[in-house]
PDB file of C-alpha atoms in Angstrom:
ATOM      1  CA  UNK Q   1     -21.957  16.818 -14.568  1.00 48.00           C
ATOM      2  CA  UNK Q   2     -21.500  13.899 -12.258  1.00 52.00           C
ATOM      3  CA  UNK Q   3     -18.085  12.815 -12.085  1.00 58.00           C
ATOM      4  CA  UNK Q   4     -17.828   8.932 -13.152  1.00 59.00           C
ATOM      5  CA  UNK Q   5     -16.320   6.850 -10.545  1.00 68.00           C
ATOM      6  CA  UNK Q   6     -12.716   4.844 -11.192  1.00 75.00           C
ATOM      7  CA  UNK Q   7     -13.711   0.877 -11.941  1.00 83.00           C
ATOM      8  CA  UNK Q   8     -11.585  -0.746  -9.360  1.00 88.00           C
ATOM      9  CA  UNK Q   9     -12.315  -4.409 -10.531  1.00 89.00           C
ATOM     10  CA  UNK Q  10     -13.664  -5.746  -7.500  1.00 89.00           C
ATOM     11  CA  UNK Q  11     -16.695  -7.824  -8.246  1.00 88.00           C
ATOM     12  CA  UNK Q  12     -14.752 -10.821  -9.433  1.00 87.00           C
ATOM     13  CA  UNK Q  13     -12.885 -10.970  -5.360  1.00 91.00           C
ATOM     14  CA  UNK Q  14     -15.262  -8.970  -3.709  1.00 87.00           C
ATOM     15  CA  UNK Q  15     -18.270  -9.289  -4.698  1.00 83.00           C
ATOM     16  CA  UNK Q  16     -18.973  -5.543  -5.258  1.00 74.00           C
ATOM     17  CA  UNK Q  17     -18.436  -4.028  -7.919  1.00 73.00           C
ATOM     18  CA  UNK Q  18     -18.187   0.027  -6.824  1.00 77.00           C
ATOM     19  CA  UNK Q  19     -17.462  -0.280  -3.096  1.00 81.00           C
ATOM     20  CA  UNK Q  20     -15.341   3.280  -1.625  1.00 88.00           C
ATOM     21  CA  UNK Q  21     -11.698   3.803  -1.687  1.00 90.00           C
ATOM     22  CA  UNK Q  22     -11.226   2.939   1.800  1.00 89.00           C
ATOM     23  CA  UNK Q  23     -13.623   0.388   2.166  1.00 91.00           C
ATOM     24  CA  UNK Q  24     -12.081  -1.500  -0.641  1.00 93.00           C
ATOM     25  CA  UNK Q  25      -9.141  -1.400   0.845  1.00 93.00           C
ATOM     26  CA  UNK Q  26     -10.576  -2.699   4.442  1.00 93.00           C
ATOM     27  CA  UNK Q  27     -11.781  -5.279   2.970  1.00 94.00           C
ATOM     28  CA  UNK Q  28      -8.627  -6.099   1.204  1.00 95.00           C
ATOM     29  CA  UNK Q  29      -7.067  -7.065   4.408  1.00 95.00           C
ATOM     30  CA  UNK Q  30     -10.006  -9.291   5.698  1.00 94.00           C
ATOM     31  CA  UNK Q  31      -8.762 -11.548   2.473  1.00 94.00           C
ATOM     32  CA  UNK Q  32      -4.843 -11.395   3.284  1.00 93.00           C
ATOM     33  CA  UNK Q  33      -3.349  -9.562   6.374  1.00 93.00           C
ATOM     34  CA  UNK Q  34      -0.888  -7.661   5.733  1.00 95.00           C
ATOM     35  CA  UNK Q  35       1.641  -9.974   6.915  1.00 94.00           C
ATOM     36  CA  UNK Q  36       0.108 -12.413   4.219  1.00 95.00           C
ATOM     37  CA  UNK Q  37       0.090 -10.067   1.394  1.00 97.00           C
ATOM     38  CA  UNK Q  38       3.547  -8.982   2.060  1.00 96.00           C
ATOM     39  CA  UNK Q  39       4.434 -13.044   2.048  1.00 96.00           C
ATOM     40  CA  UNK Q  40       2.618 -14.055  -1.079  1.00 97.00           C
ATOM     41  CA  UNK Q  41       3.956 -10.695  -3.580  1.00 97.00           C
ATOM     42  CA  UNK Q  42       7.462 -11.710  -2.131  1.00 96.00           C
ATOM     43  CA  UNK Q  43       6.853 -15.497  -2.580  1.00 96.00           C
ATOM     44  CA  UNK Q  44       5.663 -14.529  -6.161  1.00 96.00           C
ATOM     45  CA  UNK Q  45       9.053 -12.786  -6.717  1.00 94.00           C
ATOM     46  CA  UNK Q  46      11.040 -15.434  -5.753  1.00 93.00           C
ATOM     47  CA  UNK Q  47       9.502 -17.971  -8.124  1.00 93.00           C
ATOM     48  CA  UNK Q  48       9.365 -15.509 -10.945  1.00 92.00           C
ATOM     49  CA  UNK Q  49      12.850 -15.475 -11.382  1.00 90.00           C
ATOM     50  CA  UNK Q  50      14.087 -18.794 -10.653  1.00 88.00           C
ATOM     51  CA  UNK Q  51      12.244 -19.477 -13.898  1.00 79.00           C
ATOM     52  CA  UNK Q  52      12.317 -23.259 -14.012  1.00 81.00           C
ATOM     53  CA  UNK Q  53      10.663 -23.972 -10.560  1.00 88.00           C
ATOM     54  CA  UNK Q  54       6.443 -23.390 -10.261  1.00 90.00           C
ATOM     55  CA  UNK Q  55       5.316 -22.070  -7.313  1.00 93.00           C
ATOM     56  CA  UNK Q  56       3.844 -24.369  -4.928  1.00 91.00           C
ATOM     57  CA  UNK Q  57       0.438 -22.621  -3.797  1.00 92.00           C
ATOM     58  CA  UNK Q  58      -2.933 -23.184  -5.160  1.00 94.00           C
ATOM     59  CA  UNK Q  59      -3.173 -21.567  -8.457  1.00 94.00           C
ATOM     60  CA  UNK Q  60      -6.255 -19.858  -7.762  1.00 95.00           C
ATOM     61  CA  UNK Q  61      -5.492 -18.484  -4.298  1.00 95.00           C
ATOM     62  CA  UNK Q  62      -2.609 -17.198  -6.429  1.00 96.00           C
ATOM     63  CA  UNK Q  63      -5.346 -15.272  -8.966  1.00 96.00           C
ATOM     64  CA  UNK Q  64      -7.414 -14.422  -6.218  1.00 96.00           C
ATOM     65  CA  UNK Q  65      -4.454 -12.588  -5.344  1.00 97.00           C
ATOM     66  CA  UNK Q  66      -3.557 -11.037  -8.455  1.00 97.00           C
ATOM     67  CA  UNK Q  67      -7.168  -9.601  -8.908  1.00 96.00           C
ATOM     68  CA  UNK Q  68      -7.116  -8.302  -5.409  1.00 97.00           C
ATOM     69  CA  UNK Q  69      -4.071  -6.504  -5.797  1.00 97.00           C
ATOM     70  CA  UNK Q  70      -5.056  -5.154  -9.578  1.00 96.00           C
ATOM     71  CA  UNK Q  71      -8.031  -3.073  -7.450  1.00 96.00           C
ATOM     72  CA  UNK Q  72      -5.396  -2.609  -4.666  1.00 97.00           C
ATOM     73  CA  UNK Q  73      -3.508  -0.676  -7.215  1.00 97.00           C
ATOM     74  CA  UNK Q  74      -6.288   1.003  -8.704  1.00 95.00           C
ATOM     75  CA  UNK Q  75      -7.402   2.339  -5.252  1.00 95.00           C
ATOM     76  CA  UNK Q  76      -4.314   3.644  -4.353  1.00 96.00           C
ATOM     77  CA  UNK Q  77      -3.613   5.683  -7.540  1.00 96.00           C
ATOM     78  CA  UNK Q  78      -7.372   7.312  -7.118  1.00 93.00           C
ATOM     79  CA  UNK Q  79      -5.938   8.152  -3.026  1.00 93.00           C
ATOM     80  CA  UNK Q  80      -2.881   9.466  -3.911  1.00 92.00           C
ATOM     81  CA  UNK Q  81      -4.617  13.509  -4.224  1.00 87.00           C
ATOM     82  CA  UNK Q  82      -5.745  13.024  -0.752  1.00 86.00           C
ATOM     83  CA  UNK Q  83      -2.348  14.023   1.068  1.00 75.00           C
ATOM     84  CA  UNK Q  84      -3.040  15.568   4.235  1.00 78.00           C
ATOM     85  CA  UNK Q  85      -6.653  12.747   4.962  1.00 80.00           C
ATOM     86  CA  UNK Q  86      -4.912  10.787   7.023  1.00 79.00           C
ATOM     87  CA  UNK Q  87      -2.108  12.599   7.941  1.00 81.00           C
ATOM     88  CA  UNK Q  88      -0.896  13.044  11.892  1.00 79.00           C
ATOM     89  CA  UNK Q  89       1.322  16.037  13.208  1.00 67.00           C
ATOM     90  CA  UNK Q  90       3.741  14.213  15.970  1.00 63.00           C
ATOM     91  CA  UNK Q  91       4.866  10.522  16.140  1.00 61.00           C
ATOM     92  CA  UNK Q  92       4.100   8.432  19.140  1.00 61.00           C
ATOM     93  CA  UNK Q  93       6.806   8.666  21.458  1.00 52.00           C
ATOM     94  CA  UNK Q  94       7.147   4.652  22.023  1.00 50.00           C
ATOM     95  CA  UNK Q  95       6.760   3.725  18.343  1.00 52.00           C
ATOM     96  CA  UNK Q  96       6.813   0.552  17.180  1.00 54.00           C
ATOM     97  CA  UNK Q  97       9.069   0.069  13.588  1.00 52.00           C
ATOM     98  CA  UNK Q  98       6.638  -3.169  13.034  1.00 51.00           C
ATOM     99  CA  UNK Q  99       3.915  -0.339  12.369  1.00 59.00           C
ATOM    100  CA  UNK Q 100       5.698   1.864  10.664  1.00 72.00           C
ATOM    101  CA  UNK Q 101       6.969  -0.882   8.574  1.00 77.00           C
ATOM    102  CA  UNK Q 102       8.968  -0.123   5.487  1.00 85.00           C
ATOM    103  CA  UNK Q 103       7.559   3.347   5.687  1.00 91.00           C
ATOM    104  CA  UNK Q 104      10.176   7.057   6.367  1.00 91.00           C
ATOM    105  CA  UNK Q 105       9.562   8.912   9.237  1.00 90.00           C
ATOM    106  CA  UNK Q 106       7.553  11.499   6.797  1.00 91.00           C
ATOM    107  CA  UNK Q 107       5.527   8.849   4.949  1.00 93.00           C
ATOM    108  CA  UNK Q 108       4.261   7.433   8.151  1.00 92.00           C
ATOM    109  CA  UNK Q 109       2.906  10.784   9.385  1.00 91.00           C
ATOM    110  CA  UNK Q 110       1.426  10.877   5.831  1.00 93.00           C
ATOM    111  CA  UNK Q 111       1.301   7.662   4.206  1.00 93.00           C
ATOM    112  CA  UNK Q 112      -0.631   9.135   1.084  1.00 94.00           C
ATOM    113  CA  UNK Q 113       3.057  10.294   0.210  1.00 94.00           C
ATOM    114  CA  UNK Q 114       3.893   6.769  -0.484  1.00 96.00           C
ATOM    115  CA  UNK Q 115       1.188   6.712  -3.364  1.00 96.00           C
ATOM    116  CA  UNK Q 116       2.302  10.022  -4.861  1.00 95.00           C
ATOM    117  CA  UNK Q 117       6.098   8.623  -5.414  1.00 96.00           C
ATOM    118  CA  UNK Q 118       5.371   4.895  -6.719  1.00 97.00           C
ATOM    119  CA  UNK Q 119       3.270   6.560  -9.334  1.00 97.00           C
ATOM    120  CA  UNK Q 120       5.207   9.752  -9.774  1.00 96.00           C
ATOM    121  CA  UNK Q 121       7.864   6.982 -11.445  1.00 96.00           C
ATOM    122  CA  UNK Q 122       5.222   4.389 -12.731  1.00 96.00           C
ATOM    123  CA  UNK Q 123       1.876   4.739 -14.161  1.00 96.00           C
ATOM    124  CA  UNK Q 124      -0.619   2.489 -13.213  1.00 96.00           C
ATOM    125  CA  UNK Q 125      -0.417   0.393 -16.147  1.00 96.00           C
ATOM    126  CA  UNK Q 126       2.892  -0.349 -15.675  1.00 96.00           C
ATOM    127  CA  UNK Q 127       2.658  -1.612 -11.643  1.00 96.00           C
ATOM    128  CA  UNK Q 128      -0.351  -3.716 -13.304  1.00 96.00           C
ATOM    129  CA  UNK Q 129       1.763  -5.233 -15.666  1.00 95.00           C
ATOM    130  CA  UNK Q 130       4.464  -6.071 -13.334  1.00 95.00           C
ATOM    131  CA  UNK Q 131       2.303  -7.312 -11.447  1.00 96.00           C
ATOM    132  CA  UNK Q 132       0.941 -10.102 -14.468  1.00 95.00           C
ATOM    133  CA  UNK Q 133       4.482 -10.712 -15.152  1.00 93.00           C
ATOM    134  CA  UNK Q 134       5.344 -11.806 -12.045  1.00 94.00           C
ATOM    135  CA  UNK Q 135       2.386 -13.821 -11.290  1.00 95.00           C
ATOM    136  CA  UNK Q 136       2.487 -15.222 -15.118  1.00 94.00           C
ATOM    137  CA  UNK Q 137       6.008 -16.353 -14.561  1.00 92.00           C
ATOM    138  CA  UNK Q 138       5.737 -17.877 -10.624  1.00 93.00           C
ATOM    139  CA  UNK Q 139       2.653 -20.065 -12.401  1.00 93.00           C
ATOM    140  CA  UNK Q 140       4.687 -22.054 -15.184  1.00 90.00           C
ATOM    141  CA  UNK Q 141       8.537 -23.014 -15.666  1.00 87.00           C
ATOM    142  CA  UNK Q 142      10.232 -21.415 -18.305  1.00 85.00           C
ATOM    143  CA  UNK Q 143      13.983 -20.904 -19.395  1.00 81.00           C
ATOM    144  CA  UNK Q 144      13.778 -17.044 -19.208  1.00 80.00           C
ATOM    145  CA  UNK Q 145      12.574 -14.576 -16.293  1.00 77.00           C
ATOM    146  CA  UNK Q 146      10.754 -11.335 -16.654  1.00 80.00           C
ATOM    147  CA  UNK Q 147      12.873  -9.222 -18.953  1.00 74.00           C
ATOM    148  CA  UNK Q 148      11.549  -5.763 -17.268  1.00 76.00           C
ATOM    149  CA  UNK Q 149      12.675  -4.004 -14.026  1.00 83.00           C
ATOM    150  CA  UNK Q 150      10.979  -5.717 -11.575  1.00 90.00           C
ATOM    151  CA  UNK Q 151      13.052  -4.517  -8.371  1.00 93.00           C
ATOM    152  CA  UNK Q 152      11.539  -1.204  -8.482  1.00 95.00           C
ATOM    153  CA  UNK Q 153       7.455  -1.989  -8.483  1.00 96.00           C
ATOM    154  CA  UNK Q 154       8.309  -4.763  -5.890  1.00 96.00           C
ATOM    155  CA  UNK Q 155       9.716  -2.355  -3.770  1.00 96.00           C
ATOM    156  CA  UNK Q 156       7.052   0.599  -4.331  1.00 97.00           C
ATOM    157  CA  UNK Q 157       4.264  -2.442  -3.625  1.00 97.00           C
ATOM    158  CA  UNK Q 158       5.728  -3.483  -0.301  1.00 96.00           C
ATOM    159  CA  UNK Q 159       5.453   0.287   0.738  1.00 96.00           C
ATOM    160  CA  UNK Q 160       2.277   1.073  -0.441  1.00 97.00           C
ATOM    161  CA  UNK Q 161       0.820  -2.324   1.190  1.00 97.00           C
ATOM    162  CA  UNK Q 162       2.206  -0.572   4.733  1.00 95.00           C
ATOM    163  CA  UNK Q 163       0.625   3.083   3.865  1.00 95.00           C
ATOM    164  CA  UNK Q 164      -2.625   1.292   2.797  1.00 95.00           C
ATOM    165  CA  UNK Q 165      -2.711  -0.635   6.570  1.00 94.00           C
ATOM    166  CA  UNK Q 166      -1.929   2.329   8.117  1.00 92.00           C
ATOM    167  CA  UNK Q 167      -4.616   4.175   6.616  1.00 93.00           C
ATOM    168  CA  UNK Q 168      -6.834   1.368   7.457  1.00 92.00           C
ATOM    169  CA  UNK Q 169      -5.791   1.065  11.141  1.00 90.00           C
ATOM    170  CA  UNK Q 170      -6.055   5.197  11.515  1.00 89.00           C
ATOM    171  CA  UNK Q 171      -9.357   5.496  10.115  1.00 86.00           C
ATOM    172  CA  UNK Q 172     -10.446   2.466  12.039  1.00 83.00           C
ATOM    173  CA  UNK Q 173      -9.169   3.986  15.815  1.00 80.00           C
ATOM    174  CA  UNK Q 174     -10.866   7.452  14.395  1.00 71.00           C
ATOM    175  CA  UNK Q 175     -13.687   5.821  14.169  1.00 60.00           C
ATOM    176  CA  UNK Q 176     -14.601   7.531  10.566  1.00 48.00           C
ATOM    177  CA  UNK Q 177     -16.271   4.213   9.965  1.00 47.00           C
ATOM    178  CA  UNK Q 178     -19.726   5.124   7.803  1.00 47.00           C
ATOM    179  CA  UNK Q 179     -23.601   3.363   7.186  1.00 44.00           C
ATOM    180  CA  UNK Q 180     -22.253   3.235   3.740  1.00 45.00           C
ATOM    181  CA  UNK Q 181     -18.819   1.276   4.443  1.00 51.00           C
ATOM    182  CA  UNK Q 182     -20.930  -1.255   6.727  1.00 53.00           C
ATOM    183  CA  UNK Q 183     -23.594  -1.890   4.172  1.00 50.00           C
ATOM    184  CA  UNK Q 184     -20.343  -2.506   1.887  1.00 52.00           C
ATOM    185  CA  UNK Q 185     -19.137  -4.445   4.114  1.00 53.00           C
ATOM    186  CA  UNK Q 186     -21.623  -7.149   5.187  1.00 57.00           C
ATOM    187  CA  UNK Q 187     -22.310  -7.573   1.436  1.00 55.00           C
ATOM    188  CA  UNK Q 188     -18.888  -8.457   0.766  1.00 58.00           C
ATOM    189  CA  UNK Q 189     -18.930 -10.875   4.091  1.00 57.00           C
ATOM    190  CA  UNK Q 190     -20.531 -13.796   1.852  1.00 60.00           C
ATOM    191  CA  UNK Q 191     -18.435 -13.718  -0.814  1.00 57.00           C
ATOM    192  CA  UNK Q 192     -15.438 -14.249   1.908  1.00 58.00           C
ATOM    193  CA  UNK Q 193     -16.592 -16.783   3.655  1.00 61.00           C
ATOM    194  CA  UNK Q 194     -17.579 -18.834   0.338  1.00 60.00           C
ATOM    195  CA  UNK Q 195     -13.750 -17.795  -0.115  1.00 59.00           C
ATOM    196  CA  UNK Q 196     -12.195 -19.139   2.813  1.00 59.00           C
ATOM    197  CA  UNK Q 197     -14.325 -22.738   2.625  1.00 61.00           C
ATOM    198  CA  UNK Q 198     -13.193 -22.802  -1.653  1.00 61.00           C
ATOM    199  CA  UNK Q 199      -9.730 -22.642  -0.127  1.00 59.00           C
ATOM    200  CA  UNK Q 200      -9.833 -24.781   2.850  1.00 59.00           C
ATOM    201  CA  UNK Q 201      -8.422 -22.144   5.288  1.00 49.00           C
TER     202      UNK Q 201
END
């Protein structure tokens, strides 16, 4: 029996609806660097919990966001039983801690660990809910703040947003790229620029 793929939620951002794992997440970064997407989840935070105060950014560069990272999530739980993919032996000797980022000496020779924690202590329905929460109350001013834990996903998000560049950049220099992830790709290339000009960037 043929094994039914994961629904990552893409088409709405992406334009595709059952692109790979990888190539999801690829394309992911053409939409916010990871520079960006640390920014914006931290910028979501911050407005989240001061409550009476609306976050300044376009609203729907802010959903755009939230849908992104919903699949983002979704990718990473289907990678986390691929320990070992993307995994490297010795650490360069000149290492830069901007690449390895929030990331242990252990998860950055195998980021996939990183995956295997977050949802070891949360389920996937629970980093998507944060993540509603958070964008819910950074959207509107109200007199209370998110009543669950919120530290805790914030903090497995940041990390998993480093393993899931790193990934990225290693199959990338590997050159593992495939026909499949190009024809993926160059599909998806429309729907980003029609992003960018919606946006004005």
């Amino acid at each position: 029996m043929k094994k039914e793929k994961t629904n990552l939620e893409s088409r709405f951002w992406s334009g595709r609806n059952k692109p790979s794992l990888v190539t999801l997440l690829e394309v992911f970064f053409q939409f916010h660097d990871l520079a960006t997407a640390k920014d914006r989840l931290s910028l979501i935070m911050q407005y989240a919990v001061q409550g009476k105060v609306r976050i300044r950014e376009d609203p729907s560069v802010i959903f755009h966001f939230h849908q992104s990272m919903r699949s983002f999530i979704l990718a990473t739980y289907s990678l986390r039983k691929k320990s070992g993919k993307w995994a490297i032996h010795t650490l360069p000797e000149h290492g830069s801690p901007l690449v390895q980022g929030s990331l242990s000496e252990e998860e950055y020779r195998d980021p996939v660990r990183v995956f295997r924690k977050a949802f070891k202590e949360y389920r996937p329905t629970q980093l998507l809910d944060f993540l509603a929460d958070i964008v819910y109350f950074s959207l509107g001013t109200f007199n209370n703040i998110p009543e669950c834990n919120i530290v805790g996903p914030y903090l497995h998000l940041c990390k998993m947003l480093d393993a899931v560049w790193l990934i990225v950049e290693r199959k990338a220099s590997a050159g593992f790229n495939r026909k499949r992830d190009k024809r993926d790709k160059s599909r998806i290339k429309g729907k980003y620029r029609k992003y960018k000009k919606n946006i004005n960037i």
